Amino acid sequence: MNRKPELRGRAARLARLFPTGSGQAARAPFVLLVVVLLGGGLIGLLVLNSALSEGSFQLDDLQKDTKSLTDEEQALQRDVDAYSAPDALQRRARELGMVPGGDPAFLNPDGTVLGVPGTATEQSSLSVPLIRPPEALTGPQLSTGPPVSTGTPDPATEPAPQSTPTSTTPGR
C-alpha cells in the first residue's frame, strides 16, 4: 500500500505550494551558482592585485621625481649660496660699477647725529672697506654701555650738521 494519506485544511493548502516532484533538488543551478561565485572571486582578486601593482608603480615614479627635485633644489641652493657670498657680491658690484660707501653717520633716538658722513670714493680692489660701529666714530669709551647723549652735540667729538639741521631738541 503505497498510498499517501490525503491532507485536509491548512496542510492541504501548504502542500500545494511545494512542487510534487521527487525529493531531490536539481544539481545544475547549484553547480552554476558555485562556479559563478568562484569565478567572480578570482576576477575580483585579479582586479585588486592589478590596482595594487599600479599604485606601487606610481609610488616608485613619485619617489624618483621627489629625489630628482630634491637634487635640483640642493643644486639651486648651492648656486644661491655661491652668489650671496661676500666676495661674489663684491665682485658683482664692481662689475656693475658700484663703489664702496664712505663713513656712515648714525642718528640717535633723540635726533642727534653721531659721526660724520663721508662720500663714496673709488678704492683699490685690494682693500675691503670696513663699516665701523657708532662707538668707534666717537673715540675711546670709558664705559662698556652704549653712548649716552645729552641732547646737545659735543663740538669735540661731533661736528655740527653741514647743510640742514637734522636734529630737533625735544620739548621745544
mmCIF file of C-alpha atoms in Angstrom:
data_model
loop_
_atom_site.group_PDB
_atom_site.id
_atom_site.type_symbol
_atom_site.label_atom_id
_atom_site.label_comp_id
_atom_site.label_asym_id
_atom_site.label_seq_id
_atom_site.Cartn_x
_atom_site.Cartn_y
_atom_site.Cartn_z
ATOM 1 C CA MET A 1 0.000 0.000 0.000
ATOM 2 C CA ASN A 2 1.759 2.871 -1.365
ATOM 3 C CA ARG A 3 -0.956 5.239 -0.905
ATOM 4 C CA LYS A 4 -0.357 8.660 0.587
ATOM 5 C CA PRO A 5 -2.738 9.974 3.112
ATOM 6 C CA GLU A 6 -4.940 12.824 1.989
ATOM 7 C CA LEU A 7 -4.354 16.144 3.569
ATOM 8 C CA ARG A 8 -7.110 18.455 4.614
ATOM 9 C CA GLY A 9 -7.463 22.096 5.554
ATOM 10 C CA ARG A 10 -4.367 24.090 6.170
ATOM 11 C CA ALA A 11 -1.988 21.214 5.472
ATOM 12 C CA ALA A 12 -3.554 20.755 2.019
ATOM 13 C CA ARG A 13 -3.064 24.399 1.148
ATOM 14 C CA LEU A 14 0.598 24.296 2.226
ATOM 15 C CA ALA A 15 1.194 21.055 0.311
ATOM 16 C CA ARG A 16 0.011 22.706 -2.905
ATOM 17 C CA LEU A 17 2.766 25.300 -2.588
ATOM 18 C CA PHE A 18 5.559 22.704 -2.793
ATOM 19 C CA PRO A 19 6.396 21.017 -6.097
ATOM 20 C CA THR A 20 5.204 17.473 -6.464
ATOM 21 C CA GLY A 21 8.363 16.039 -7.964
ATOM 22 C CA SER A 22 10.987 13.863 -6.439
ATOM 23 C CA GLY A 23 12.610 14.940 -3.164
ATOM 24 C CA GLN A 24 15.944 15.795 -4.793
ATOM 25 C CA ALA A 25 16.787 19.331 -5.907
ATOM 26 C CA ALA A 26 18.312 19.899 -9.314
ATOM 27 C CA ARG A 27 22.107 19.967 -9.267
ATOM 28 C CA ALA A 28 22.724 22.126 -12.323
ATOM 29 C CA PRO A 29 21.644 25.504 -10.829
ATOM 30 C CA PHE A 30 23.673 24.886 -7.663
ATOM 31 C CA VAL A 31 26.809 23.964 -9.596
ATOM 32 C CA LEU A 32 26.330 27.023 -11.831
ATOM 33 C CA LEU A 33 25.961 29.286 -8.774
ATOM 34 C CA VAL A 34 29.160 27.908 -7.200
ATOM 35 C CA VAL A 35 31.116 28.331 -10.472
ATOM 36 C CA VAL A 36 29.888 31.942 -10.872
ATOM 37 C CA LEU A 37 30.831 32.806 -7.277
ATOM 38 C CA LEU A 38 34.314 31.292 -7.623
ATOM 39 C CA GLY A 39 34.896 32.986 -10.992
ATOM 40 C CA GLY A 40 33.715 36.345 -9.625
ATOM 41 C CA GLY A 41 36.013 35.986 -6.624
ATOM 42 C CA LEU A 42 39.015 35.187 -8.834
ATOM 43 C CA ILE A 43 38.283 38.126 -11.133
ATOM 44 C CA GLY A 44 37.898 40.412 -8.096
ATOM 45 C CA LEU A 45 41.278 39.279 -6.741
ATOM 46 C CA LEU A 46 42.871 39.866 -10.156
ATOM 47 C CA VAL A 47 41.487 43.427 -10.337
ATOM 48 C CA LEU A 48 42.600 44.150 -6.760
ATOM 49 C CA ASN A 49 46.103 42.825 -7.457
ATOM 50 C CA SER A 50 46.369 44.929 -10.621
ATOM 51 C CA ALA A 51 45.258 48.063 -8.763
ATOM 52 C CA LEU A 52 47.848 47.461 -6.032
ATOM 53 C CA SER A 53 50.589 46.918 -8.629
ATOM 54 C CA GLU A 54 49.636 50.137 -10.422
ATOM 55 C CA GLY A 55 49.745 52.050 -7.135
ATOM 56 C CA SER A 56 53.174 50.590 -6.415
ATOM 57 C CA PHE A 57 54.485 51.736 -9.796
ATOM 58 C CA GLN A 58 53.055 55.229 -9.260
ATOM 59 C CA LEU A 59 54.658 55.390 -5.822
ATOM 60 C CA ASP A 60 58.014 54.382 -7.298
ATOM 61 C CA ASP A 61 57.708 57.070 -10.011
ATOM 62 C CA LEU A 62 56.792 59.718 -7.436
ATOM 63 C CA GLN A 63 59.751 58.756 -5.254
ATOM 64 C CA LYS A 64 62.086 59.113 -8.249
ATOM 65 C CA ASP A 65 60.567 62.516 -9.058
ATOM 66 C CA THR A 66 60.970 63.598 -5.441
ATOM 67 C CA LYS A 67 64.618 62.547 -5.438
ATOM 68 C CA SER A 68 65.380 64.417 -8.661
ATOM 69 C CA LEU A 69 63.568 67.545 -7.447
ATOM 70 C CA THR A 70 65.442 67.386 -4.138
ATOM 71 C CA ASP A 71 68.748 67.148 -6.010
ATOM 72 C CA GLU A 72 67.751 70.113 -8.186
ATOM 73 C CA GLU A 73 66.757 72.132 -5.100
ATOM 74 C CA GLN A 74 70.116 71.426 -3.463
ATOM 75 C CA ALA A 75 71.974 72.468 -6.626
ATOM 76 C CA LEU A 76 69.993 75.703 -6.773
ATOM 77 C CA GLN A 77 70.651 76.362 -3.082
ATOM 78 C CA ARG A 78 74.393 75.876 -3.692
ATOM 79 C CA ASP A 79 74.167 78.421 -6.533
ATOM 80 C CA VAL A 80 72.344 80.896 -4.297
ATOM 81 C CA ASP A 81 74.927 80.420 -1.557
ATOM 82 C CA ALA A 82 77.749 80.956 -4.056
ATOM 83 C CA TYR A 83 76.155 84.144 -5.422
ATOM 84 C CA SER A 84 75.437 85.530 -1.952
ATOM 85 C CA ALA A 85 78.961 85.027 -0.606
ATOM 86 C CA PRO A 86 80.582 88.360 0.321
ATOM 87 C CA ASP A 87 83.418 88.094 -2.212
ATOM 88 C CA ALA A 88 80.981 87.204 -5.008
ATOM 89 C CA LEU A 89 78.741 90.119 -4.087
ATOM 90 C CA GLN A 90 81.718 92.491 -4.045
ATOM 91 C CA ARG A 91 82.949 91.236 -7.422
ATOM 92 C CA ARG A 92 79.478 91.564 -8.978
ATOM 93 C CA ALA A 93 79.042 95.078 -7.532
ATOM 94 C CA ARG A 94 82.352 96.162 -9.054
ATOM 95 C CA GLU A 95 81.294 94.689 -12.405
ATOM 96 C CA LEU A 96 78.196 96.879 -12.201
ATOM 97 C CA GLY A 97 80.334 99.949 -11.458
ATOM 98 C CA MET A 98 79.408 100.286 -7.789
ATOM 99 C CA VAL A 99 81.919 101.627 -5.272
ATOM 100 C CA PRO A 100 82.063 101.096 -1.503
ATOM 101 C CA GLY A 101 80.292 103.721 0.570
ATOM 102 C CA GLY A 102 82.059 106.222 2.765
ATOM 103 C CA ASP A 103 81.887 106.520 6.502
ATOM 104 C CA PRO A 104 78.295 106.301 7.715
ATOM 105 C CA ALA A 105 76.596 108.658 10.127
ATOM 106 C CA PHE A 106 74.076 107.448 12.671
ATOM 107 C CA LEU A 107 71.027 109.100 14.184
ATOM 108 C CA ASN A 108 70.406 108.729 17.867
ATOM 109 C CA PRO A 109 66.831 108.243 19.106
ATOM 110 C CA ASP A 110 66.768 111.866 20.274
ATOM 111 C CA GLY A 111 67.648 113.101 16.782
ATOM 112 C CA THR A 112 71.314 113.962 17.213
ATOM 113 C CA VAL A 113 73.778 112.909 14.550
ATOM 114 C CA LEU A 114 76.620 110.602 15.537
ATOM 115 C CA GLY A 115 79.613 110.614 13.216
ATOM 116 C CA VAL A 116 80.474 112.472 10.033
ATOM 117 C CA PRO A 117 79.062 111.081 6.803
ATOM 118 C CA GLY A 118 81.627 110.545 4.071
ATOM 119 C CA THR A 119 81.218 110.284 0.335
ATOM 120 C CA ALA A 120 81.728 107.122 -1.648
ATOM 121 C CA THR A 121 85.150 107.121 -3.302
ATOM 122 C CA GLU A 122 86.845 104.728 -5.671
ATOM 123 C CA GLN A 123 89.095 102.461 -3.642
ATOM 124 C CA SER A 124 91.617 99.888 -4.707
ATOM 125 C CA SER A 125 90.374 96.355 -5.209
ATOM 126 C CA LEU A 126 92.759 95.069 -2.538
ATOM 127 C CA SER A 127 91.310 96.967 0.394
ATOM 128 C CA VAL A 128 87.945 95.971 1.693
ATOM 129 C CA PRO A 129 86.100 98.832 3.393
ATOM 130 C CA LEU A 130 85.135 98.295 6.963
ATOM 131 C CA ILE A 131 81.882 99.586 8.347
ATOM 132 C CA ARG A 132 82.628 100.806 11.814
ATOM 133 C CA PRO A 133 80.081 100.804 14.613
ATOM 134 C CA PRO A 134 78.984 104.175 16.007
ATOM 135 C CA GLU A 135 81.113 103.738 19.122
ATOM 136 C CA ALA A 136 84.269 103.711 17.005
ATOM 137 C CA LEU A 137 83.369 107.075 15.434
ATOM 138 C CA THR A 138 83.345 108.967 18.760
ATOM 139 C CA GLY A 139 86.678 107.776 20.081
ATOM 140 C CA PRO A 140 87.510 105.573 23.072
ATOM 141 C CA GLN A 141 84.712 104.998 25.542
ATOM 142 C CA LEU A 142 85.286 104.659 29.240
ATOM 143 C CA SER A 143 82.085 102.747 29.903
ATOM 144 C CA THR A 144 81.061 99.455 28.333
ATOM 145 C CA GLY A 145 77.447 100.529 27.802
ATOM 146 C CA PRO A 146 76.008 102.371 24.842
ATOM 147 C CA PRO A 147 76.919 106.044 24.387
ATOM 148 C CA VAL A 148 74.719 108.425 26.317
ATOM 149 C CA SER A 149 73.695 111.593 24.538
ATOM 150 C CA THR A 150 72.795 114.725 26.454
ATOM 151 C CA GLY A 151 70.741 116.153 23.623
ATOM 152 C CA THR A 152 73.358 118.747 22.654
ATOM 153 C CA PRO A 153 76.190 117.766 20.369
ATOM 154 C CA ASP A 154 79.687 117.941 21.794
ATOM 155 C CA PRO A 155 81.833 120.027 19.426
ATOM 156 C CA ALA A 156 84.943 117.997 20.237
ATOM 157 C CA THR A 157 83.510 114.683 19.077
ATOM 158 C CA GLU A 158 80.567 115.587 16.866
ATOM 159 C CA PRO A 159 80.709 118.370 14.323
ATOM 160 C CA ALA A 160 77.542 120.319 13.619
ATOM 161 C CA PRO A 161 75.473 119.284 10.578
ATOM 162 C CA GLN A 162 76.683 120.914 7.393
ATOM 163 C CA SER A 163 73.565 121.833 5.428
ATOM 164 C CA THR A 164 70.164 121.452 7.042
ATOM 165 C CA PRO A 165 69.512 120.749 10.712
ATOM 166 C CA THR A 166 68.803 117.043 11.213
ATOM 167 C CA SER A 167 68.333 117.121 14.952
ATOM 168 C CA THR A 168 65.500 118.517 16.957
ATOM 169 C CA THR A 169 65.608 119.155 20.640
ATOM 170 C CA PRO A 170 62.724 117.513 22.485
ATOM 171 C CA GLY A 171 60.444 119.805 24.461
ATOM 172 C CA ARG A 172 60.684 122.876 22.225
#
